[in-house]
Coordinates of C-alpha atoms in Angstrom, one line a residue:
X87 CA 0.0 -0.1 0.0
X88 CA 1.3 3.4 -1.0
X89 CA 0.6 6.4 1.8
X90 CA 0.2 9.3 -0.3
X91 CA -0.9 12.5 1.4
X92 CA -2.5 15.0 -0.7
X93 CA -5.1 17.1 1.4
X94 CA -6.4 16.2 4.8
X95 CA -10.2 17.1 4.4
X96 CA -12.8 18.1 2.1
X97 CA -11.2 21.4 0.9
X98 CA -12.8 22.3 -2.3
X99 CA -16.1 22.5 -4.2
X100 CA -15.0 20.8 -7.3
X101 CA -17.1 21.4 -10.4
X102 CA -18.2 18.8 -12.8
X103 CA -18.1 18.6 -16.6
X104 CA -19.4 16.0 -18.9
X105 CA -16.7 14.7 -21.5
X106 CA -17.7 12.7 -24.7
X107 CA -17.1 9.1 -24.6
X108 CA -14.9 7.4 -27.4
X109 CA -16.7 4.1 -27.5
X110 CA -18.4 1.6 -25.0
X111 CA -16.0 -1.4 -24.3
X112 CA -18.2 -3.4 -21.9
X113 CA -21.9 -3.0 -21.1
X114 CA -23.9 -4.8 -18.2
X115 CA -27.1 -4.6 -20.4
X116 CA -25.6 -6.9 -23.1
X117 CA -23.1 -8.9 -21.0
X118 CA -24.9 -9.6 -17.8
X119 CA -28.8 -9.3 -18.1
X120 CA -29.2 -10.8 -14.7
X121 CA -27.0 -8.2 -12.9
X122 CA -28.8 -5.7 -14.9
X123 CA -32.2 -7.1 -13.8
X124 CA -31.1 -7.2 -10.2
X125 CA -29.9 -3.8 -9.9
X126 CA -32.8 -2.3 -11.9
X127 CA -35.0 -3.3 -8.8
X128 CA -32.3 -1.4 -6.5
X129 CA -32.1 1.6 -9.1
X130 CA -35.3 2.0 -11.2
X131 CA -33.8 4.6 -13.3
X132 CA -30.8 2.5 -14.3
X133 CA -31.5 2.4 -17.8
X134 CA -32.0 6.3 -18.0
X135 CA -28.7 6.7 -16.4
X136 CA -26.9 4.2 -18.5
X137 CA -28.2 5.9 -21.6
X138 CA -26.7 9.0 -20.7
X139 CA -23.4 7.6 -19.4
X140 CA -22.9 5.9 -22.8
X141 CA -22.7 9.4 -24.5
X142 CA -20.7 11.2 -22.0
X143 CA -19.3 10.9 -18.5
X144 CA -19.1 13.4 -15.5
X145 CA -15.6 14.3 -14.9
X146 CA -14.5 16.4 -11.8
X147 CA -12.3 19.3 -12.2
X148 CA -10.2 18.5 -9.3
X149 CA -8.4 15.5 -7.8
X150 CA -8.3 16.9 -4.3
X151 CA -11.1 15.5 -1.8
X152 CA -14.5 17.4 -2.4
X153 CA -18.2 17.2 -2.0
X154 CA -20.4 19.2 -4.4
X155 CA -24.1 18.1 -4.6
X156 CA -24.5 14.5 -5.2
X157 CA -20.9 14.1 -6.1
X158 CA -17.9 13.2 -3.6
X159 CA -14.3 12.4 -3.7
X160 CA -13.1 11.0 -0.4
X161 CA -9.5 11.3 1.1
X162 CA -7.0 9.4 -1.0
X163 CA -9.3 8.5 -3.8
X164 CA -7.1 9.6 -6.4
X165 CA -8.7 7.5 -9.2
X166 CA -12.4 7.7 -8.4
X167 CA -15.2 9.8 -7.1
X168 CA -18.7 8.9 -6.5
X169 CA -22.4 9.8 -7.1
X170 CA -25.0 9.5 -4.6
X171 CA -28.1 7.9 -6.2
X172 CA -30.2 7.5 -3.1
X173 CA -29.7 3.8 -3.4
X174 CA -26.0 3.4 -3.1
X175 CA -23.4 5.2 -5.4
X176 CA -22.1 5.1 -8.8
X177 CA -18.3 5.1 -8.8
X178 CA -16.7 7.0 -11.5
X179 CA -13.0 5.6 -12.0
X180 CA -10.6 6.9 -14.5
X181 CA -12.0 10.4 -15.3
X182 CA -9.0 12.0 -13.8
X183 CA -7.4 12.3 -17.3
X184 CA -9.6 15.3 -17.8
X185 CA -8.8 16.9 -14.3
X186 CA -7.8 20.5 -14.4
X187 CA -5.0 19.9 -11.8
X188 CA -3.6 16.6 -13.1
X189 CA -0.2 18.1 -13.9
X190 CA -0.1 19.2 -10.2
X191 CA -1.0 16.0 -8.9
X192 CA 1.4 14.0 -11.1
X193 CA 4.2 16.3 -9.9
X194 CA 3.4 15.4 -6.3
X195 CA 3.5 11.6 -7.2
X196 CA 6.8 12.1 -9.1
X197 CA 8.5 13.6 -6.0
X198 CA 7.0 11.1 -3.4
X199 CA 9.3 8.3 -2.4
X200 CA 7.7 4.9 -2.0
X201 CA 8.1 3.6 1.4
X202 CA 8.1 -0.4 1.2
X203 CA 7.1 -2.3 4.1
X204 CA 10.2 -3.9 6.0
X205 CA 12.5 -2.8 2.9
X206 CA 12.1 0.9 3.9
X207 CA 12.3 4.1 1.8
X208 CA 12.9 3.4 -2.0
X209 CA 14.4 5.4 -4.8
X210 CA 11.3 4.8 -6.7
X211 CA 8.8 7.7 -6.9
X212 CA 5.1 7.0 -6.8
X213 CA 4.8 7.4 -10.5
X214 CA 7.5 4.9 -11.2
X215 CA 6.3 2.4 -8.8
X216 CA 2.8 2.5 -10.5
X217 CA 4.6 2.0 -14.0
X218 CA 7.5 -0.4 -13.0
X219 CA 5.9 -2.6 -10.1
X220 CA 2.2 -2.3 -10.7
X221 CA 2.1 -2.1 -14.6
X222 CA -0.4 0.7 -14.3
X223 CA -0.8 4.2 -15.9
X224 CA -0.4 6.8 -13.1
X225 CA -3.6 8.6 -12.6
X226 CA -5.3 6.7 -15.5
X227 CA -6.8 3.4 -16.3
X228 CA -5.9 1.3 -19.4
X229 CA -8.6 0.0 -21.6
X230 CA -7.4 -3.6 -20.4
X231 CA -7.3 -3.0 -17.0
X232 CA -10.8 -1.6 -17.0
X233 CA -12.3 -4.4 -19.0
X234 CA -10.4 -7.2 -17.0
X235 CA -11.7 -5.5 -13.5
X236 CA -15.4 -5.3 -15.0
X237 CA -15.2 -8.9 -16.0
X238 CA -13.8 -10.1 -12.6
X239 CA -16.2 -8.1 -10.7
X240 CA -19.1 -9.3 -13.0
X241 CA -18.0 -13.0 -12.6
X242 CA -18.1 -13.0 -8.9
X243 CA -21.3 -11.0 -8.6
X244 CA -23.3 -13.3 -11.1
X245 CA -22.2 -16.5 -9.1
X246 CA -23.2 -14.8 -5.9
X247 CA -26.7 -13.8 -7.5
X248 CA -27.3 -17.1 -8.9
X249 CA -26.3 -19.1 -5.5
X250 CA -27.5 -16.7 -2.9
X251 CA -30.2 -14.6 -4.5
X252 CA -28.8 -11.2 -4.0
X253 CA -26.1 -8.9 -4.8
X254 CA -23.0 -9.0 -2.7
X255 CA -21.3 -5.9 -1.2
X256 CA -18.9 -5.9 -4.1
X257 CA -18.9 -3.6 -7.4
X258 CA -21.6 -4.2 -9.8
X259 CA -19.8 -3.3 -13.0
X260 CA -22.1 -1.1 -15.4
X261 CA -20.1 0.5 -18.2
X262 CA -16.5 0.5 -19.2
X263 CA -15.9 3.3 -21.9
X264 CA -12.9 4.2 -23.9
X265 CA -11.8 7.9 -23.9
X266 CA -10.7 9.6 -27.3
X267 CA -7.4 9.2 -28.3
X268 CA -6.7 12.7 -27.8
X269 CA -7.2 12.0 -24.0
X270 CA -4.2 9.2 -24.2
X271 CA -2.1 11.3 -26.0
X272 CA -2.4 14.4 -23.6
X273 CA -1.9 11.9 -20.6
X274 CA 1.2 10.3 -22.0
X275 CA 2.7 13.9 -22.7
X276 CA 2.0 14.8 -19.1
X277 CA 3.9 11.8 -17.9
X278 CA 6.9 12.0 -20.2
X279 CA 9.0 14.1 -18.4
X280 CA 8.3 12.6 -15.0
X281 CA 8.9 8.8 -15.8
X282 CA 12.3 7.1 -16.8
X283 CA 12.5 5.7 -20.2
X284 CA 11.7 2.2 -19.1
X285 CA 8.7 3.0 -17.1
X286 CA 7.6 5.5 -20.1
X287 CA 7.8 2.3 -22.5
X288 CA 5.7 0.4 -20.1
X289 CA 3.1 3.1 -19.8
X290 CA 3.0 3.4 -23.6
X291 CA 2.5 -0.3 -24.2
X292 CA -0.2 -0.4 -21.6
X293 CA -2.1 2.4 -23.0
X294 CA -1.9 1.0 -26.7
X295 CA -5.4 0.2 -26.7
X296 CA -6.4 3.6 -25.0
X297 CA -7.2 4.9 -21.8
X298 CA -10.6 4.2 -20.2
X299 CA -13.1 4.7 -17.2
X300 CA -15.2 2.2 -15.4
X301 CA -18.6 3.1 -13.8
X302 CA -19.7 0.7 -11.1
X303 CA -22.5 0.6 -8.5
X304 CA -21.6 -0.1 -4.8
X305 CA -24.4 -0.1 -2.0
X306 CA -22.7 2.7 0.0
X307 CA -19.9 5.2 -0.1
X308 CA -16.6 2.7 -0.2
X309 CA -14.6 4.2 2.5
X310 CA -11.7 1.9 3.1
X311 CA -9.9 0.7 6.2
X312 CA -6.8 2.2 4.8
X313 CA -8.4 5.7 5.2
X314 CA -9.7 5.1 8.7
X315 CA -6.8 7.4 10.6
X316 CA -8.0 10.5 8.6
X317 CA -11.8 9.8 8.9
X318 CA -11.6 9.2 12.5
X319 CA -9.4 12.1 13.2
X320 CA -12.6 14.2 12.3
X321 CA -14.3 12.7 15.2
X322 CA -12.0 14.0 17.9
X323 CA -10.0 12.0 20.3
X324 CA -11.9 9.6 22.0
X325 CA -10.7 6.0 22.1
X326 CA -10.3 4.2 18.5
X327 CA -12.9 1.7 18.9
X328 CA -15.6 4.5 20.1
X329 CA -14.9 6.8 17.1
X330 CA -15.0 3.6 14.9
X331 CA -18.3 2.8 16.3
X332 CA -19.7 6.2 15.5
X333 CA -18.4 6.0 11.9
X334 CA -19.8 2.3 11.2
X335 CA -23.2 3.6 12.8
X336 CA -23.5 5.7 9.8
X337 CA -23.8 2.6 7.7
X338 CA -26.2 1.1 10.3
X339 CA -23.5 -1.4 11.7
X340 CA -21.3 -2.0 14.7
X341 CA -17.5 -2.7 14.1
X342 CA -18.3 -6.5 15.3
X343 CA -21.0 -6.5 12.3
X344 CA -18.7 -5.0 9.9
X345 CA -15.9 -7.8 10.6
X346 CA -18.6 -10.5 10.6
X347 CA -19.6 -9.4 7.2
X348 CA -16.1 -9.4 5.9
X349 CA -15.8 -13.1 7.1
X350 CA -19.1 -14.2 5.8
X351 CA -18.2 -12.5 2.2
X352 CA -14.8 -14.2 2.1
X353 CA -16.6 -17.5 3.1
X354 CA -19.0 -17.1 0.2
X355 CA -16.3 -16.2 -2.3
X356 CA -14.4 -19.5 -1.5
X357 CA -17.6 -21.7 -1.5
X358 CA -18.4 -20.0 -5.0
X359 CA -15.2 -21.3 -6.0
X360 CA -13.0 -18.1 -6.0
X361 CA -9.7 -17.3 -4.5
X362 CA -9.6 -13.6 -3.4
X363 CA -5.9 -13.2 -4.5
X364 CA -3.8 -14.1 -7.5
X365 CA 0.0 -14.7 -6.5
X366 CA 1.0 -11.9 -9.3
X367 CA -1.3 -9.5 -7.3
X368 CA 0.7 -9.6 -4.1
X369 CA 2.2 -6.5 -3.1
X370 CA 0.1 -4.5 -5.7
X371 CA -3.4 -5.1 -4.5
X372 CA -5.4 -8.1 -3.2
X373 CA -9.2 -7.3 -2.8
X374 CA -9.0 -8.4 0.9
X375 CA -6.2 -5.8 1.8
X376 CA -6.9 -2.7 3.9
X377 CA -6.8 -0.4 0.9
X378 CA -9.7 -2.4 -0.7
X379 CA -11.8 -3.5 2.3
X380 CA -14.9 -1.4 2.7
X381 CA -16.0 -0.3 6.2
X382 CA -19.5 -1.5 5.4
X383 CA -18.1 -5.2 5.1
X384 CA -17.6 -5.2 1.5
X385 CA -14.5 -5.3 -0.9
X386 CA -13.7 -3.3 -4.0
X387 CA -11.0 -3.7 -6.8
X388 CA -11.5 -7.3 -7.6
X389 CA -9.2 -7.7 -10.4
X390 CA -7.2 -9.9 -8.0
X391 CA -9.8 -12.6 -7.7
X392 CA -9.2 -15.9 -9.6
X393 CA -11.3 -19.0 -10.2
X394 CA -10.2 -22.2 -8.3
X395 CA -10.4 -24.2 -11.5
X396 CA -7.9 -21.9 -13.0
X397 CA -5.3 -22.7 -10.3
X398 CA -3.4 -25.7 -11.8
X399 CA -0.7 -26.3 -9.1
X400 CA -1.6 -27.4 -5.5
X401 CA 1.2 -25.3 -4.4
X402 CA -0.2 -22.1 -5.9
X403 CA -3.6 -23.1 -4.5
X404 CA -2.4 -23.4 -1.0
X405 CA -0.2 -20.3 -1.2
X406 CA -3.2 -18.2 -2.4
X407 CA -5.5 -19.5 0.3
X408 CA -3.1 -18.8 3.1
X409 CA -2.6 -15.2 1.6
X410 CA -6.3 -14.8 1.8
X411 CA -6.2 -15.7 5.5
X412 CA -3.4 -13.4 6.1
X413 CA -4.7 -10.5 4.4
X414 CA -8.0 -10.6 5.7
X415 CA -6.7 -10.9 9.3
X416 CA -4.2 -8.1 8.7
X417 CA -7.3 -5.8 7.6
X418 CA -9.1 -6.8 10.7
X419 CA -6.3 -5.8 12.9
X420 CA -6.0 -2.4 11.1
X421 CA -9.6 -2.0 11.3
X422 CA -9.7 -2.6 15.1
X423 CA -6.5 -0.8 16.2
X424 CA -5.6 1.7 13.4
X425 CA -1.9 2.5 12.8
X426 CA -0.5 1.0 16.1
X427 CA 2.9 -0.5 15.9
X428 CA 3.2 -4.0 16.4
X429 CA 5.8 -5.1 18.9
X430 CA 8.3 -7.0 16.7
X431 CA 11.7 -6.9 18.5
X432 CA 11.1 -10.5 19.9
X433 CA 8.1 -11.6 17.8
X434 CA 8.2 -10.4 14.2
X435 CA 7.0 -13.4 12.1
X436 CA 4.2 -13.2 13.2
X437 CA 3.9 -10.4 15.6
X438 CA 1.8 -11.1 18.9
X439 CA -1.0 -8.9 17.4
X440 CA -1.2 -10.7 14.2
X441 CA -1.1 -13.9 15.9
X442 CA -4.1 -12.9 17.9
X443 CA -6.0 -11.9 14.9
X444 CA -5.1 -15.2 13.1
X445 CA -6.4 -17.1 16.0
X446 CA -9.8 -15.6 15.8
X447 CA -10.3 -14.6 12.3
X448 CA -9.5 -17.9 10.7
X449 CA -11.4 -20.3 12.9
X450 CA -14.5 -18.1 12.4
X451 CA -13.8 -18.1 8.7
X452 CA -13.5 -22.1 8.5
X453 CA -16.6 -22.4 10.9
X454 CA -18.6 -20.3 8.3
X455 CA -17.1 -22.2 5.4
X456 CA -18.2 -25.7 6.6
X457 CA -22.0 -24.6 6.4
X458 CA -21.5 -24.8 2.6
X459 CA -21.6 -28.0 0.6
X460 CA -20.1 -29.0 -2.4
X461 CA -16.7 -27.1 -1.9
X462 CA -13.8 -27.3 -4.6
X463 CA -12.1 -30.5 -3.7
X464 CA -8.7 -28.9 -2.6
X465 CA -10.8 -26.6 -0.3
X466 CA -12.8 -29.4 1.1
X467 CA -9.4 -31.5 1.5
X468 CA -7.9 -28.5 3.6
X469 CA -11.0 -28.4 5.6
X470 CA -10.8 -32.1 6.3
X471 CA -7.1 -31.9 7.3
X472 CA -7.7 -29.1 9.8
X473 CA -10.1 -31.4 11.7
X474 CA -7.1 -34.1 11.9
X475 CA -4.1 -34.2 13.8
X476 CA -1.9 -31.2 13.8
X477 CA 1.3 -32.8 12.7
X478 CA 0.0 -34.7 9.9
X479 CA -1.9 -32.0 8.5
X480 CA 1.2 -29.4 8.5
X481 CA 3.3 -32.3 7.0
X482 CA 0.8 -32.2 4.2
X483 CA 0.7 -28.4 4.0
X484 CA 4.3 -27.7 4.4
X485 CA 5.2 -29.7 1.2
X486 CA 3.3 -26.9 -0.6
X487 CA 4.4 -24.0 1.3
X488 CA 8.0 -24.4 1.7
X489 CA 10.0 -22.6 -0.8
X490 CA 11.8 -25.0 -3.1
X491 CA 15.6 -24.4 -3.2
X492 CA 18.0 -25.0 -6.0
X493 CA 20.6 -27.8 -5.2
X494 CA 24.0 -25.8 -4.8
X495 CA 25.9 -28.8 -6.0
X496 CA 24.0 -28.9 -9.2
X497 CA 24.1 -25.2 -9.6
X498 CA 27.5 -24.0 -8.1

């Protein structure tokens, strides 16, 4: 996670201007009629909204946090702002290519040095990090990324609707649009003086099919766990959990209910045959990580999910399952405690706080998971092992989780 501070409050009334769409790349009406029908019940004017959005999208003039009428950009939501519909929000992600202060924000990202956990401060700027590490375009979305995110969210949401009869607290993608070529060209021109030659080549390749925007519906304003320190600072200096309770009350929930909803949703993901995070997404954004966990008990940015049937290796399956347990536990720890430093001098791997979270979160998740029949065979095998002897279960799992080492005699 990258901690970039732009401004600490709603500091401006950003104006909104509509910009013409180049073409529609993905449309819920034609791709997912079941999701369209389910969301139309929640949002009766959905078709009217979609018809307008296929022609032009509202774009905020500023990237700083703002609230203006039905539109709002919370703190640190650099690539999305939200429109209140009265029945959830419509997220507008990828419109920043038209922001009036784009150059200013790109300059800040170019000066900001990444601080990697454990490794420390890096020579990489945030702009270099996005291009070189995450393979993303700073403050823009490639057409490929937008379509893949829509497909992933659609796949999980359709499976959830079919089995459970309702929409999960995850994005329901509506549209992916491609901006005119002029938007891509001007954005690349703004980046050229800020990126190394190698990073620029990656950005140019990533944007070869254009830059895009994605519109999705989410049942509430998606404030993230990673943003809680700033959100709770607005509520005074009472103890963290007391302020947290006040904030979640706005969603009609207690903090305990939020954690229960996360556990239930992850159990449903697994029962539906999905792992929350691909290995190649580690370090650049699993949907269970605190920057993607929403304080209403949902998750966003689902590009990391993968159907279990696509995981060919038993070792990869076990690694991704363990990563899900670790990511969810870490998110719960940050949600309940905030930016409290772990005592790590004696116990770093894991810290005592993380051990406490793992001991409570994982059994609760497995208990929920056991209520679902017909699980993926490898997932069922893991549950069966967890009920057998500790030693024999670990022998089985260590063969998948222990890193294979090259034989020095053969590779001297």
